[in-house]
C-alpha positions as YAML, in Angstrom:
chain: A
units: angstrom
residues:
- id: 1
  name: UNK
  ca: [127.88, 130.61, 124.59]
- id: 2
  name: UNK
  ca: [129.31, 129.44, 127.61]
- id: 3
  name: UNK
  ca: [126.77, 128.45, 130.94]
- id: 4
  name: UNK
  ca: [124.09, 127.28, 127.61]
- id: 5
  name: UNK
  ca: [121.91, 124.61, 127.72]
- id: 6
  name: UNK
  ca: [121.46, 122.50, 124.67]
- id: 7
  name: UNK
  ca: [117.86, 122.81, 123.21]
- id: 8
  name: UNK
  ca: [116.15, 120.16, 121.27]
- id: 9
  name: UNK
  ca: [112.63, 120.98, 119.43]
- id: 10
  name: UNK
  ca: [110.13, 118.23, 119.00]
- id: 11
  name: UNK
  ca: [107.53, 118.62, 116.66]
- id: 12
  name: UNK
  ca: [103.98, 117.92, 117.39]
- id: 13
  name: UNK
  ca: [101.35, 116.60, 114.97]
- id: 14
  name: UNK
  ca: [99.77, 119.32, 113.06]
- id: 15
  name: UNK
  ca: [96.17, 117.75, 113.14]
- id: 16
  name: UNK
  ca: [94.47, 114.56, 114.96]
- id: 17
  name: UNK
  ca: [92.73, 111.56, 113.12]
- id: 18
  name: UNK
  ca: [90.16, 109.37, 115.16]
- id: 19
  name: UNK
  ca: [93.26, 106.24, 114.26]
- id: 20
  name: UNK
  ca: [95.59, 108.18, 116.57]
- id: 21
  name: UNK
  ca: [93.52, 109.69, 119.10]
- id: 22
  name: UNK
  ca: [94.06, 108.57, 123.07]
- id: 23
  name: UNK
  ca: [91.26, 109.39, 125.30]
- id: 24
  name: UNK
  ca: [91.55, 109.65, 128.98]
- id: 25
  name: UNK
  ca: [88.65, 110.19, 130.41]
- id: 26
  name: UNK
  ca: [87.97, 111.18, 133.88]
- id: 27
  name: UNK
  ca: [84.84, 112.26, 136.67]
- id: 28
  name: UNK
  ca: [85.01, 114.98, 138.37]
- id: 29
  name: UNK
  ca: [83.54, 115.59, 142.21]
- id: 30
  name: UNK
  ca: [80.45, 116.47, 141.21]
- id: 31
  name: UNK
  ca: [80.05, 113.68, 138.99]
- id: 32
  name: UNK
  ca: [80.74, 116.10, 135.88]
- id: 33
  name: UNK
  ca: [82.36, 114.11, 133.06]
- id: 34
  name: UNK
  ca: [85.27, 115.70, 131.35]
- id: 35
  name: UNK
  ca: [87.34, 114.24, 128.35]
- id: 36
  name: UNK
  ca: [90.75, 114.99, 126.89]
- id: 37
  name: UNK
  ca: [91.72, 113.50, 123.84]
- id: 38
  name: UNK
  ca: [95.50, 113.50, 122.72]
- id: 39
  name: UNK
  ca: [97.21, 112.45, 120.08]
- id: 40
  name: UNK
  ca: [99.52, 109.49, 120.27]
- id: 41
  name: UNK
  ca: [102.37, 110.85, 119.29]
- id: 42
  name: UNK
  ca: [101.93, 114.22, 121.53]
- id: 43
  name: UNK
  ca: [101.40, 111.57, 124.77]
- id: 44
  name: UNK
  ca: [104.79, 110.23, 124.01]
- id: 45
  name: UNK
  ca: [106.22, 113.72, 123.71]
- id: 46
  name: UNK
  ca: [104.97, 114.91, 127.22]
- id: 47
  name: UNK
  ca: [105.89, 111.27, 129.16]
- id: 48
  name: UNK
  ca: [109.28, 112.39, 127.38]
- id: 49
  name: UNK
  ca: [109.04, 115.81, 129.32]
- id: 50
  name: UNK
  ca: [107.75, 114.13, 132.31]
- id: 51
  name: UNK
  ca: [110.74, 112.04, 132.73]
- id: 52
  name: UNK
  ca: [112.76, 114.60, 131.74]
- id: 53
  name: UNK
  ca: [112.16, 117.69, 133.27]
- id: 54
  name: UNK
  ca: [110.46, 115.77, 136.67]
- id: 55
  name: UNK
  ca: [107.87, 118.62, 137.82]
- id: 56
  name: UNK
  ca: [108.76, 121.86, 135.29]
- id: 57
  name: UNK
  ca: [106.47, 120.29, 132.91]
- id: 58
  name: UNK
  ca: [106.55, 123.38, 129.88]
- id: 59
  name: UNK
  ca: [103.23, 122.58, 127.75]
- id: 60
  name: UNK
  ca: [99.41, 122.68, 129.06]
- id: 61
  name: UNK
  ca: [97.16, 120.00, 127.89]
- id: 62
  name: UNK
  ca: [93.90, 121.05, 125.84]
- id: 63
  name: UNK
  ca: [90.93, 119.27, 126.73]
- id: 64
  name: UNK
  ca: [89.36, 118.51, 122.98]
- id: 65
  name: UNK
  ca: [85.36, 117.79, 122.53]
- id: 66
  name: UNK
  ca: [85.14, 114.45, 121.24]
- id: 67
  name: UNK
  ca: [82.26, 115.48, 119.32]
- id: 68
  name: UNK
  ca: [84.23, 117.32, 116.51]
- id: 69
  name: UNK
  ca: [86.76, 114.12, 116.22]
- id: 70
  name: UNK
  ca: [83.45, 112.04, 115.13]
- id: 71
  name: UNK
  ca: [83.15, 114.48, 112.07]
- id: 72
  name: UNK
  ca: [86.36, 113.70, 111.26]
- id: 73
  name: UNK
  ca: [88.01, 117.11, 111.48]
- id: 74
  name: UNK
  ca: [89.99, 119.08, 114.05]
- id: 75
  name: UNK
  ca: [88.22, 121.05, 116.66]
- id: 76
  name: UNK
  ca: [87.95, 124.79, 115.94]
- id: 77
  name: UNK
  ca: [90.66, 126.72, 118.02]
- id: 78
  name: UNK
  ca: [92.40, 123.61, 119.14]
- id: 79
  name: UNK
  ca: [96.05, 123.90, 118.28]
- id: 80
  name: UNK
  ca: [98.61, 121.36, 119.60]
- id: 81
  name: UNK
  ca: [102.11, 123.50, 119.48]
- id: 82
  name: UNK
  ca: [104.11, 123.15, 116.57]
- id: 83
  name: UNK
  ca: [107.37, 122.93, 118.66]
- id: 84
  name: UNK
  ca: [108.62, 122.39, 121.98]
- id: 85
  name: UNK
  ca: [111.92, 123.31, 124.33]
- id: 86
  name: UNK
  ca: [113.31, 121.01, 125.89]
- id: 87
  name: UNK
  ca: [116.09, 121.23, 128.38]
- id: 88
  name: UNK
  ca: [118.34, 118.22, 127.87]
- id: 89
  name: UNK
  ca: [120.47, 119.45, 130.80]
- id: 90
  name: UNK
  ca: [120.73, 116.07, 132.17]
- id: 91
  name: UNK
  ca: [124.13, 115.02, 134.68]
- id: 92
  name: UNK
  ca: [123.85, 111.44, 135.27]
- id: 93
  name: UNK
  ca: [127.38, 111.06, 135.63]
- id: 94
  name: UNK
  ca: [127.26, 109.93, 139.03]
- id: 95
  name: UNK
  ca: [125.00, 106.64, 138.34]
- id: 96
  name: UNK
  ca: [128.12, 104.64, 137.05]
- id: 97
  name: UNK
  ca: [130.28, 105.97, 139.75]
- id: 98
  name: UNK
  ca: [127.97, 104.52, 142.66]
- id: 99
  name: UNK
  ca: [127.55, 101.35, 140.99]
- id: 100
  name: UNK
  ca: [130.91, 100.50, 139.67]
- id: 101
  name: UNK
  ca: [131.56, 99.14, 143.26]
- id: 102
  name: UNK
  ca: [128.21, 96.78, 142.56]
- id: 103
  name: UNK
  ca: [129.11, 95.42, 139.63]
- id: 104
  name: UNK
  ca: [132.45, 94.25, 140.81]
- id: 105
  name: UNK
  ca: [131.09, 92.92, 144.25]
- id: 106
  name: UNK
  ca: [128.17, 91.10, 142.29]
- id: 107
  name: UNK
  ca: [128.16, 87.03, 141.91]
- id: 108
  name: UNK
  ca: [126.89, 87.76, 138.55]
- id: 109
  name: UNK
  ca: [129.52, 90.70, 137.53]
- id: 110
  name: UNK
  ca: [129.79, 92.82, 134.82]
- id: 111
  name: UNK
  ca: [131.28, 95.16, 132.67]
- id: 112
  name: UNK
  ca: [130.02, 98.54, 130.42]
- id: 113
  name: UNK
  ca: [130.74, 98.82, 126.75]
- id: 114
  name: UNK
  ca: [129.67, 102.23, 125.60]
- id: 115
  name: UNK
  ca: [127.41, 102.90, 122.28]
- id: 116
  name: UNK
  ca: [128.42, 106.27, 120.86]
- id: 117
  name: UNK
  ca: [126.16, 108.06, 118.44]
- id: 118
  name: UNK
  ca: [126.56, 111.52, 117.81]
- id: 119
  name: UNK
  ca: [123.23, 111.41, 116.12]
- id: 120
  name: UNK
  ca: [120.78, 110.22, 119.63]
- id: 121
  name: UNK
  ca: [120.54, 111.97, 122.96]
- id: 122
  name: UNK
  ca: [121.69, 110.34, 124.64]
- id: 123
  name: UNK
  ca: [124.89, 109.87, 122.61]
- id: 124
  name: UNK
  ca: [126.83, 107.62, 124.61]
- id: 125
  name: UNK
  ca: [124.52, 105.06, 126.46]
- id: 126
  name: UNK
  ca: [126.44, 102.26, 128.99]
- id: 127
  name: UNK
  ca: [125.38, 99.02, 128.41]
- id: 128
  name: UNK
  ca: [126.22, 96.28, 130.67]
- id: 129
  name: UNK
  ca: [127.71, 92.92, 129.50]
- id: 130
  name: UNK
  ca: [128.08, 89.61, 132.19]
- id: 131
  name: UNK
  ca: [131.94, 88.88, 132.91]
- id: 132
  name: UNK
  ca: [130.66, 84.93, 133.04]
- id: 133
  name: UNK
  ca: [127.85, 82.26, 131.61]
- id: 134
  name: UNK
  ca: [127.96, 80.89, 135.76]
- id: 135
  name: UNK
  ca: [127.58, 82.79, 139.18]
- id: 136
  name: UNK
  ca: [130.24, 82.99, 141.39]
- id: 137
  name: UNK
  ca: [130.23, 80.89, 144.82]
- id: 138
  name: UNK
  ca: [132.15, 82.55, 148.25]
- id: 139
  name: UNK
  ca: [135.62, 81.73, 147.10]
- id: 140
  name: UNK
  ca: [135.27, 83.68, 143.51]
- id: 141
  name: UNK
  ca: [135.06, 80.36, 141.74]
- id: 142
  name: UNK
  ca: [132.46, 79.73, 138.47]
- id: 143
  name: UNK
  ca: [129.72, 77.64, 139.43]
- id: 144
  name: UNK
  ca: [128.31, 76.71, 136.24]
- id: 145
  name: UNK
  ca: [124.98, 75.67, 138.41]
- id: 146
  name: UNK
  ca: [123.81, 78.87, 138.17]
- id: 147
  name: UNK
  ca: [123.14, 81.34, 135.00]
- id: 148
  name: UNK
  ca: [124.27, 85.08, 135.10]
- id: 149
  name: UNK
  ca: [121.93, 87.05, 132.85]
- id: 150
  name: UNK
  ca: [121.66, 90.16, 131.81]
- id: 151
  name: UNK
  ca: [118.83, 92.67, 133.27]
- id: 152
  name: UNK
  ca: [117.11, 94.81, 130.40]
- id: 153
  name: UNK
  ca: [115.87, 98.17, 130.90]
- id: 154
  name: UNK
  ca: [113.89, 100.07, 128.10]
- id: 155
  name: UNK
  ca: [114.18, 103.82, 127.81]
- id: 156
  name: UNK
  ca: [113.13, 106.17, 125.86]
- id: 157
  name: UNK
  ca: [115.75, 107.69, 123.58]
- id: 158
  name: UNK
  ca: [115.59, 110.75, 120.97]
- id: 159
  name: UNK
  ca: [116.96, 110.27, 117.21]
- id: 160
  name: UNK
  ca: [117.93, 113.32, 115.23]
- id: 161
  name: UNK
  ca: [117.46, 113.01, 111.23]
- id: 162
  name: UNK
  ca: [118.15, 115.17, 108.78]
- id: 163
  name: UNK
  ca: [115.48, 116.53, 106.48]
- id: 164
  name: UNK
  ca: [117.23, 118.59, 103.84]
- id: 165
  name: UNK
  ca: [119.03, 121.42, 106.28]
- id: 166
  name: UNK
  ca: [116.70, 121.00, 108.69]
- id: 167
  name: UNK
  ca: [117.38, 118.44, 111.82]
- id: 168
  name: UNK
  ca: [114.07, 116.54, 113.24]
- id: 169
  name: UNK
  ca: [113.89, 114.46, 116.05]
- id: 170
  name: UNK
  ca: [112.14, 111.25, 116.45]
- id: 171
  name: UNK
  ca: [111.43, 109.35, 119.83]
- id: 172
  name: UNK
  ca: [112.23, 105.76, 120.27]
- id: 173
  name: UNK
  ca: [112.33, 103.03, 122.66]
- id: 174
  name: UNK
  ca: [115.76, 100.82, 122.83]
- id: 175
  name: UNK
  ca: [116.62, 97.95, 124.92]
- id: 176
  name: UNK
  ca: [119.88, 98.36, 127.35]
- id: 177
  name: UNK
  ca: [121.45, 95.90, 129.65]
- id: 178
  name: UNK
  ca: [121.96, 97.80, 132.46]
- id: 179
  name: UNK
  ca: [123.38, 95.22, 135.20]
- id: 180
  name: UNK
  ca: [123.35, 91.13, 135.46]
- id: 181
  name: UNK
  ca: [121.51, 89.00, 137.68]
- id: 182
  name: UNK
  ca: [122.31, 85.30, 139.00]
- id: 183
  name: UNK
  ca: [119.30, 82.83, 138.27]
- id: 184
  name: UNK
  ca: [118.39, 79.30, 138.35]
- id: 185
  name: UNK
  ca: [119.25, 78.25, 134.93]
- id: 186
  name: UNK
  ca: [116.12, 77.10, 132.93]
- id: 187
  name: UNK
  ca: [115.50, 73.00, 132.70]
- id: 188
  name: UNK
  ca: [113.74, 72.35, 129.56]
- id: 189
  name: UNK
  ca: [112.41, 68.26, 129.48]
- id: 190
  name: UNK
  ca: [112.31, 66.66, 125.99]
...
């Protein structure tokens, strides 16, 4: 359908255990103490939706009584939602455009090899890979004084896995070099 968004569902925990409860707990102005308890793996779900979607967060957040966790059950009435939309509308296009020009102009420049898989959203993540084991000085020469390294980002990334016909999707963390740096190489005394 042309002008369509692609969709992605995540699927929630059906039922919390006092093991993966996270409670945030917070006082009101009147000194009224309210508590919301949320799974771990529904937290990760709605940082996911934070970062992604910035303000248009899509799902409320229960507040849970902590009292019916102790009994080892879930609350009456308290349903987290089976599934979730997700608008994976995302253009960053323009971040390797801008700094191409960095990476070139850098001391400690790099280049971007690009991991495909068709199976992740993202599918094609840049990661960045230092040109030399030295900085350069003014003239564009090596100085092997100095140590070009690698700066690590972690973001969050989504996995889709088969089960039977049906695709699931399971959120991860992963490691990407996303630039280099020029440091002061390390001096280790024996």
């Amino acid at each position: 359908m042309p002008g369509s968004q692609p969709k992605v569902q995540l699927r929630a925990p059906t039922c919390c255990t006092a093991q993966n409860i996270y409670l945030l707990q917070r006082h009101s102005h009147r000194g009224q103490r309210r508590t919301m308890d949320i799974t771990r793996a529904t937290m990760i779900q709605l940082t996911v939706l934070v970062l992604l979607l910035g303000d248009s967060l899509l799902i409320p957040i229960a507040a849970v009584d902590i009292h019916h966790l102790k009994k080892g059950g879930c609350p009456p009435g308290t349903k987290f939602p089976s599934s979730v939309k997700v608008n994976l509308n995302i253009n960053g296009q323009n971040a390797l455009a801008i700094s191409g020009d960095v990476r070139t102009r850098s001391i400690s420049p790099w280049e971007y090899s690009y991991d495909v898989n068709n199976n992740r959203f993202p599918s094609t993540i840049a990661e960045a890979k230092c040109l030399h084991t030295g900085c350069l000085d003014a003239e564009g020469n090596v100085d092997i004084n100095l140590s070009s390294v690698p700066i690590r980002q972690e973001i969050l990334v989504l996995h889709r896995e088969m089960k039977g016909c049906v695709p699931t999707f399971k959120l991860e963390k992963k490691m990407v070099a996303v630039g280099c740096t020029c440091v002061r190489p390390l001096v280790q005394e024996q």
